[in-house]
Amino acid sequence: MLWVDKYRPKTLAQVIVHEDIAQNLTKLVTEQDCPHLLFYGPSGSGKKTLIMALLRQIFGPSAEKVKVENRNWKIDAGSRTIDLELTTLASTNHVELSPSDVGFQDRYIVQEIIKEMAKNRPIDTKGKKGFKVLVLNEVDKLSREAQHSLRRTMEKYSASCRLILCCNSSSKVTEAIRSRCLNIRINAPSAEQIVKVLEFIGKKEGLQLPSGFAARIAEKSNRNLRRAILSFETCRVQQYPFTSNQAIPPMDWEEYISEIATDIMKEQSPKRLFQVRGKVYELLINCIPPEIVLKRLLHELLKKLDAELKHEVCHWAAYYEHRMRLGQKAIFHIEAFVAKFMSIYKAFLIATFG
Amino acid sequence: MQKKKKLPNHSPSFFPLTVTGTLTLLLPMDMDMDIPLPEELELLEANSHFYEEPYVYSPPSDPSPPQSPTLKNLEIDGSKRPRNSDAIESPPDENKRTKRIDIEEEEEEEEEEEDWLRYAPPEETKEEDWLRYAPPEETNVEVAVEKDEEVYLSRFMSAINGACMPVTAPSGGERVYAKISGAQRDEGLEKLNRKERSKGLLPEPVNVLLQRVEQQAFAKALEASSEHQIDITIPETTMVHEQLWVEKYAPSSFTELLSDEQTNREVLLWLKQWDSCVFGSEIRSTSDEVLSALRRHSSTEHRKSFDLDFSRKNRGHRWINGNNNHIDNVDHGTNNLKGMQDFLNKNSRLNGPPEQKILLLCGSPGLGKTTLAHVAAKHCGYRVVEVNASDDRSTSTIEAKILDVVQMNSVMADARPKCLVIDEIDGALGDGKGAVEVILKMVSAERKHDFGKENNAKKKGSKTASLTRPVICICNDLYAPALRPLRQIAKVHIFVQPTVSRVVSRLKYICNREGMETSSIALTALAEFTECDIRSCLNTLQFLHKKNETLNVMDISSQVVGRKDVSKSAFDIWREIFHKRRTKRDRKSNTGSGSSYGEFDFLHALISNRGDYDVILDGIHENILQLRYHDPVMHKTVKCLNSLGISDVMQQYVMRTQQMSLQVYQPSVAITLHRIVAQVQKPTLEWPKSFQRYRTMLMEKTDILKAWHQKIPPYISRHLSTKSCIEDLISPLLHILSPPNFRPVALHLLSETEKNNMTQLVNVMVSYSITYKNMKSDSLSINMGHEAVSDASALSFEPPIGEFIAYKDYRSDHHVLALAMKQVLLHEVEKQKILQVSNGKSAQRTDGRCNGDQGVVGKGASVAKSAKTIGENAGAGTKTFGNAKNISNTRQGNLSTSTVSLSLVSSRSATVEAKQISTSDVRKARSGFDFFERFRKPSSRGSLDSEIAVVKEVTLERDLRPLLFKFNEGFTNAVKRPVRMRDFLL
């Protein structure tokens, strides 16, 4: 297995990056109980790791014995019945699922599963732990309706079930839900923290790390711990006795976007825009989310841009991203941004060089 | 003599009394006759008992005509009138006529004086006889009969002297009494009876009818020839005002048609090709001439005036020709007859109906498709039977109807053959399909028939429903889905708009006749406005006329009158959006805001009539960057894309809130774009495929990703979302999976660290459930810049994770392992998986916890499968890894000698597949025991009698321990034997 998985902390005590949060969580569950929790933060910051460690802290090692289940729900919605299928991970004490996978019918899942769990309340001999934990992933992708139905059930069944919600951005979770949970922000690890982790792994693996090498990886990783560790392992595979100036293999899609940015900078014309469209389509086809494409593209463009244009370009990127989220066809908006950039840049070039 | 030999053959019962003096007169003709073809004789024989039948039921293309006339002539000589009633029912027959002329001429004067009983001869308007060579009346005219004074018919029995028979007419149920002639009575009663019966088919004497028909036809023909010219020169002055102009001035003759001459002629040519089939044998010579003329004309661009001349000339000629024919026939009847029959025999098959039996006319409404079909069919002597959308067009009804048209001939009302016109065949999908199906069935039946029994052609149409009459289908949209099959077999004619000048001249002519004042400019504008839809032009004009208004140019654009509500294809709409019209009108009023307003209106109507804004905007998006518009700083492009973005946001909002009424604002987006980018030059357009492609590809890839994600064991996959898989994982994983410093050598040659690396790599692959798979198409490795691997057995990752970074025009620097290395890895991975499964099972049993039983079964199945894949890949022989714990030491020696290929996991909870294999193995092993006994005896402790007990023990033991053993199929030259599992286990 990969280092990412191998050196993932299993318990709250092993956690390196967010030690303070881990300590708080430990204290929180000393009473064998906890409120509803909402973990939010960028990807690769350790949310899931913390949640798993927390579950282990509550339920002991049995929380790690999970089985995958493809569950079917038959929901009687007035005149018709809806069939839904969803993969869940379940142990005796908890259930994990991503309700947003079923799309706009996620509301039924959320309602059904909580009711079901409330019905099958685990009986503990000591009279404690009389609750189950429901881990909901990607809550920010839940539809409005699902979130609304969630907020009532959260209160109603709070005796028998605890929710742990996990999402990237809390802004997409309704106020009502946020106020019912203990919000825990897991911020992206700083470069120092990443370096610390990498050095820890290096030590465990018995590797010689040249000075500054870990820092370089951390810098490249965009404060994403998962990516940092993966890059680290990649470097190890590529060339073992590390050299301090060793090339760190880039992400392919980022590389491709930077190619696009170069194309845009080279020529500004409808024809070039058409080529860019083809490339953007390539990225989108390969499951790169359009927001990320736009964000990365802006990043790459800003690198090559004069300082006086940066502000304006950022403004337009934000403008088109907003529209993209309102709309349906992301390609229209990404392309509109590219066109806008080309227009600005070309005007700038003409003004500067005549 | 031939005749005498033949006669008894055909109808001995018919003609005992017909041997009179006239026989001698006929004999010379018969001498020149060909001996009939065998099939003809057959037919005649078959029909000899009921003489009328073949004429009622058989199609006119019956090859028997050469024979039948002689028979009839013989009857005539016998002066039996009843028999002659056959002549009317029988299809027009030229031969008959030629032979009877002598008789007819003698008696013409007398017959004219006879009083006429009721008989409705087929009505026929003769426009251009030169084109039609089978007018039924004409033949009837010449069928004359010797008059017999003694025999007559009457409605009253008292009016007849002597014996009589009551006869009821089939039409109208009129009853008459026929006197039985003395001559007949002399001959014998049973024959008399038959004659009387056949006579009864007509209510009045045949000679009377024939006479009358002849006269009428002649008169009408004359009338028609003169009338036509009158029709053109002298306009009708009095008219009923209630009548629609469209109907009133509908073209009634071929020459008046407004549609494209070429199409007209092609249609006519096609119809004429049916003649040999429909009308039988008539006047091939004329027909050939006509056909060639038609061909000539359909290629030349000569138009109306010449056409008229030509037709007139020919009409005259035709009549002379016809008369000549008569005379000729009288003079050299024998020669002609012979020639005719030769011709028939040769051509009955050669000149059958045209290859494509269906004619499909398509074009936008109002171009005159229906009119053309009607006029042309009428012109060629058909009676038009129209089936349109107003009729019931379900399969059963339409089939009955078509059969009726195609196979039956009406006896009384209108003897002309029918021509089926199916109008609006594309109309209602479900119903129209019925019609199409029936036609297809008939055509295919026909085809089969033709191939099967080509020489047996006379049976055609007896049982199978085949097409023997022309069928014309009319549709608006050639590419309607229902018409797809029809399109392939039919002859398709696409109507194009008639030229504006033609339409205008016609309109002008009509206006003049109606006394309406118009200018040709206004008419031209009107024609342009309606896109030469004559029907709507006329309706508009009539409407204006009723309102006592005059048509002027301003009216047309401002009035709603004459506006057509057409929805155009998406391509047309894109073209309109990207194409700037530069007509005179536009330029003139470009100074004011009038034109832009008109343009806006026009585009708005166009787009909103089409609806389907999603497609429209996609198409704009697809094509807009390909346009050549002047845009130095890309302001226009930005504006366009902004507008598109707005429309997308709007669309999304409308769909989410279901407020469809907001869709009305969509066309204005497109119009904005038009204002920005429209060019004078015509754009080349493409259908918006890329967005659809993106959608489907994205779905595919997401599915792959999700499937993979589910296969990864939960302790890893729970930490990864599919999104982060793509963003963070795949690129590094690909690097990790194919390390550059990996030597493709045998495992035992590797150093310790290399071995460590190897096991780690295998570990990663197993834990991420990645493996290698045979791939036929080698797109991946080419994309990755690895040209060396081009043989068929290239291995690629099993969830094709490499594809996620295989962007177009992008070369990643991923290292690709050598094929040998991949094979080793594949092998190791499979082994590792098997070990894991067996470990998992023993752990499971000791734990006693049933942890995801489902998953285990699935995994087991996959193991069995993967075991087979190993067999295919046939990796280099490597020593087997045993799970030492699980395999007893004594057996291990045995196992390790046998090398890799097939591995099986046998345990209590073995997979279904494994069970099947093992049971079958056991079954096979029953007979073949002794070979392995040799191995077993020295090693095993037991003798034969203790063996059974041991076996029992062993099975228990086996059930406790999962076992790995491998069997190499291909490596032994020794005798192959089925072997029991337990033989290994002992």
Coordinates of N, CA, C and O in Angstrom, one line a residue, chain B residues 34 67 144 234 311 314 335 360 637 662 832 872 964:
Chain B
D34 N -47.7 -18.0 -83.9 CA -46.7 -18.9 -83.3 C -47.4 -19.9 -82.5 O -48.5 -19.8 -82.0
Q67 N -53.7 -16.1 -77.6 CA -54.5 -17.2 -77.9 C -56.0 -16.9 -77.8 O -56.8 -17.3 -78.6
A144 N -66.8 -5.5 -82.2 CA -68.1 -5.5 -82.8 C -68.6 -7.0 -83.0 O -67.8 -7.9 -83.0
I234 N -59.1 30.9 -74.7 CA -60.3 31.6 -74.2 C -60.4 31.4 -72.7 O -60.7 30.3 -72.2
S311 N -46.9 18.2 -78.1 CA -48.0 17.4 -77.7 C -49.2 17.5 -78.8 O -49.8 16.5 -79.1
N314 N -48.4 15.6 -81.8 CA -48.5 14.2 -81.6 C -49.9 13.7 -81.5 O -50.2 12.6 -81.8
N335 N -49.7 -10.2 -90.9 CA -48.4 -9.7 -90.6 C -48.3 -9.0 -89.2 O -47.4 -9.3 -88.4
L360 N -41.8 8.3 -54.9 CA -41.9 9.1 -53.7 C -41.6 10.5 -54.1 O -40.5 10.9 -54.5
T637 N -16.0 38.7 -29.8 CA -16.0 37.4 -29.2 C -16.4 37.4 -27.8 O -17.2 36.5 -27.4
L662 N -40.4 31.8 -19.5 CA -39.2 32.6 -19.6 C -38.4 32.3 -20.8 O -37.5 33.0 -21.2
Q832 N -0.6 -12.7 -5.4 CA -0.8 -12.0 -4.1 C -2.3 -11.9 -3.8 O -2.7 -12.1 -2.6
E872 N -3.6 -17.6 -19.8 CA -3.4 -17.1 -21.2 C -2.1 -16.4 -21.3 O -1.4 -16.5 -22.3
L964 N -3.6 -24.1 -2.1 CA -3.2 -23.5 -3.4 C -2.4 -24.6 -4.2 O -1.4 -25.1 -3.7

